[in-house]
CSV table of C-alpha atoms in Angstrom, one decimal:
chain,number,residue,atom,x,y,z
A,172,MET,CA,0.0,0.0,0.0
A,173,GLU,CA,1.1,3.5,-0.6
A,174,ILE,CA,-0.3,7.0,0.1
A,175,HIS,CA,0.5,9.9,-2.1
A,176,GLN,CA,-0.7,13.4,-2.5
A,177,ILE,CA,-2.8,14.5,-5.5
A,178,THR,CA,-2.2,18.0,-6.7
A,179,GLU,CA,-3.8,17.9,-10.1
A,180,ASN,CA,-7.0,16.4,-11.6
A,181,LYS,CA,-8.7,16.1,-8.2
A,182,ARG,CA,-12.1,15.9,-9.8
A,183,ASP,CA,-11.0,12.5,-11.2
A,184,TYR,CA,-11.8,11.2,-7.7
A,185,MET,CA,-15.2,12.8,-7.5
A,186,ASP,CA,-17.1,9.5,-7.6
A,187,MET,CA,-15.3,8.3,-4.5
A,188,LEU,CA,-15.6,11.7,-2.7
A,189,LEU,CA,-19.4,11.5,-3.3
A,190,LEU,CA,-19.5,8.3,-1.2
A,191,ALA,CA,-18.8,10.4,1.9
A,192,ASP,CA,-20.5,13.7,0.9
A,193,PRO,CA,-23.4,13.2,-1.6
A,194,GLN,CA,-23.5,16.9,-2.5
A,195,GLU,CA,-21.0,17.7,-5.3
A,196,ASP,CA,-21.5,21.4,-4.8
A,197,MET,CA,-20.3,21.1,-1.2
A,198,ILE,CA,-17.2,19.1,-2.3
A,199,GLU,CA,-16.5,21.8,-4.9
A,200,ARG,CA,-16.3,24.4,-2.1
A,201,TYR,CA,-13.1,22.8,-0.6
A,202,LEU,CA,-11.6,20.6,-3.3
A,203,ASP,CA,-9.3,23.2,-4.8
A,204,GLU,CA,-8.0,24.6,-1.5
A,205,GLY,CA,-7.8,21.2,0.2
A,206,GLU,CA,-4.9,18.8,0.1
A,207,MET,CA,-5.9,15.4,-1.3
A,208,PHE,CA,-4.3,12.1,-0.5
A,209,VAL,CA,-4.9,8.7,-2.1
A,210,LEU,CA,-4.3,5.3,-0.6
A,211,SER,CA,-3.7,2.8,-3.3
A,212,GLU,CA,-2.5,-0.8,-3.8
A,213,ASN,CA,-1.5,-2.5,-7.0
A,214,GLY,CA,-3.0,0.4,-9.0
A,215,ASP,CA,-6.4,0.3,-7.2
A,216,VAL,CA,-7.5,3.4,-5.4
A,217,LEU,CA,-8.8,2.2,-2.0
A,218,THR,CA,-9.3,5.4,0.0
A,219,VAL,CA,-9.2,9.2,-0.7
A,220,CYS,CA,-9.3,12.1,1.7
A,221,VAL,CA,-9.2,15.9,1.6
A,222,VAL,CA,-7.8,18.0,4.4
A,223,LEU,CA,-8.2,21.8,4.6
A,224,LEU,CA,-5.5,23.9,6.3
A,225,MET,CA,-7.2,26.6,8.4
A,226,LYS,CA,-5.9,30.1,9.1
A,227,ASN,CA,-5.8,29.5,12.8
A,228,GLY,CA,-3.0,26.8,12.6
A,229,ASN,CA,-5.4,23.9,12.7
A,230,CYS,CA,-6.8,21.7,9.9
A,231,GLU,CA,-10.1,19.9,9.1
A,232,LEU,CA,-10.6,16.5,7.6
A,233,LYS,CA,-13.3,17.5,5.0
A,234,ASN,CA,-13.8,14.2,3.3
A,235,ILE,CA,-12.6,10.6,3.6
A,236,ALA,CA,-14.1,7.8,1.5
A,237,THR,CA,-13.1,4.2,0.9
A,238,ALA,CA,-14.3,2.4,-2.2
A,239,GLU,CA,-17.3,0.2,-1.3
A,240,GLU,CA,-15.5,-3.1,-2.1
A,241,TYR,CA,-12.7,-2.2,0.3
A,242,GLN,CA,-14.8,-0.9,3.2
A,243,ARG,CA,-14.5,-2.4,6.7
A,244,ARG,CA,-10.9,-3.6,6.1
A,245,GLY,CA,-9.1,-0.8,8.0
A,246,PHE,CA,-8.1,1.3,5.0
A,247,GLY,CA,-9.9,4.4,6.2
A,248,ARG,CA,-8.4,4.1,9.7
A,249,TYR,CA,-5.0,3.6,8.1
A,250,MET,CA,-5.5,6.9,6.1
A,251,VAL,CA,-6.6,8.8,9.2
A,252,ARG,CA,-3.5,7.7,11.1
A,253,TYR,CA,-1.4,8.8,8.2
A,254,ILE,CA,-2.9,12.2,7.9
A,255,CYS,CA,-2.9,12.8,11.6
A,256,GLU,CA,0.8,12.1,11.7
A,257,HIS,CA,1.4,14.2,8.6
A,258,TYR,CA,-0.4,17.2,9.9
A,259,SER,CA,0.7,16.9,13.5
A,260,ARG,CA,3.9,18.7,12.6
A,261,MET,CA,2.1,21.8,11.3
A,262,CYS,CA,-1.3,21.9,13.0
A,263,GLY,CA,-2.4,22.0,16.6
A,264,PHE,CA,-5.8,20.3,16.1
A,265,MET,CA,-7.5,18.3,13.4
A,266,TYR,CA,-11.3,18.8,13.2
A,267,VAL,CA,-13.8,16.6,11.5
A,268,GLY,CA,-17.2,18.0,10.6
A,269,THR,CA,-19.7,15.2,10.1
A,270,GLY,CA,-23.3,14.2,10.4
A,271,ASN,CA,-24.7,12.3,13.4
A,272,SER,CA,-24.7,8.9,11.9
A,273,ARG,CA,-23.8,6.4,14.6
A,274,GLN,CA,-21.6,4.4,12.2
A,275,THR,CA,-19.7,7.5,11.2
A,276,LEU,CA,-19.3,8.8,14.7
A,277,ASP,CA,-18.1,5.4,15.9
A,278,PHE,CA,-15.5,5.4,13.1
A,279,TYR,CA,-14.1,8.7,14.1
A,280,ARG,CA,-14.1,7.8,17.8
A,281,SER,CA,-12.2,4.6,17.0
A,282,CYS,CA,-9.6,6.8,15.3
A,283,GLY,CA,-9.2,8.9,18.5
A,284,PHE,CA,-11.4,11.9,17.7
A,285,VAL,CA,-13.7,13.2,20.4
A,286,ASN,CA,-17.0,15.1,20.2
A,287,SER,CA,-17.0,18.8,20.8
């Protein structure tokens, strides 16, 4: 497995991003400013995420999605650990804005996030 940053053609991953946020217009609001990362293995894209650096020295995980056929195998958690480590050097806090779905909240709690 490898994780690499995507700096061009981010919209090529829109179908996957829509798994986590079904409103394309909302994704468009942060896609260009956000930093995108892709977790892939043997040429298959498993997980994508977008992180937005905030002006206050913090960052926000705006979107994370794992392809349906690879869900519940730990790839999302692996990506969260990677980005938390990556941004820990430059950001004081990482925020996640999400809905109140129990499954989604449980995922973020299992990754170490707390409700605020």
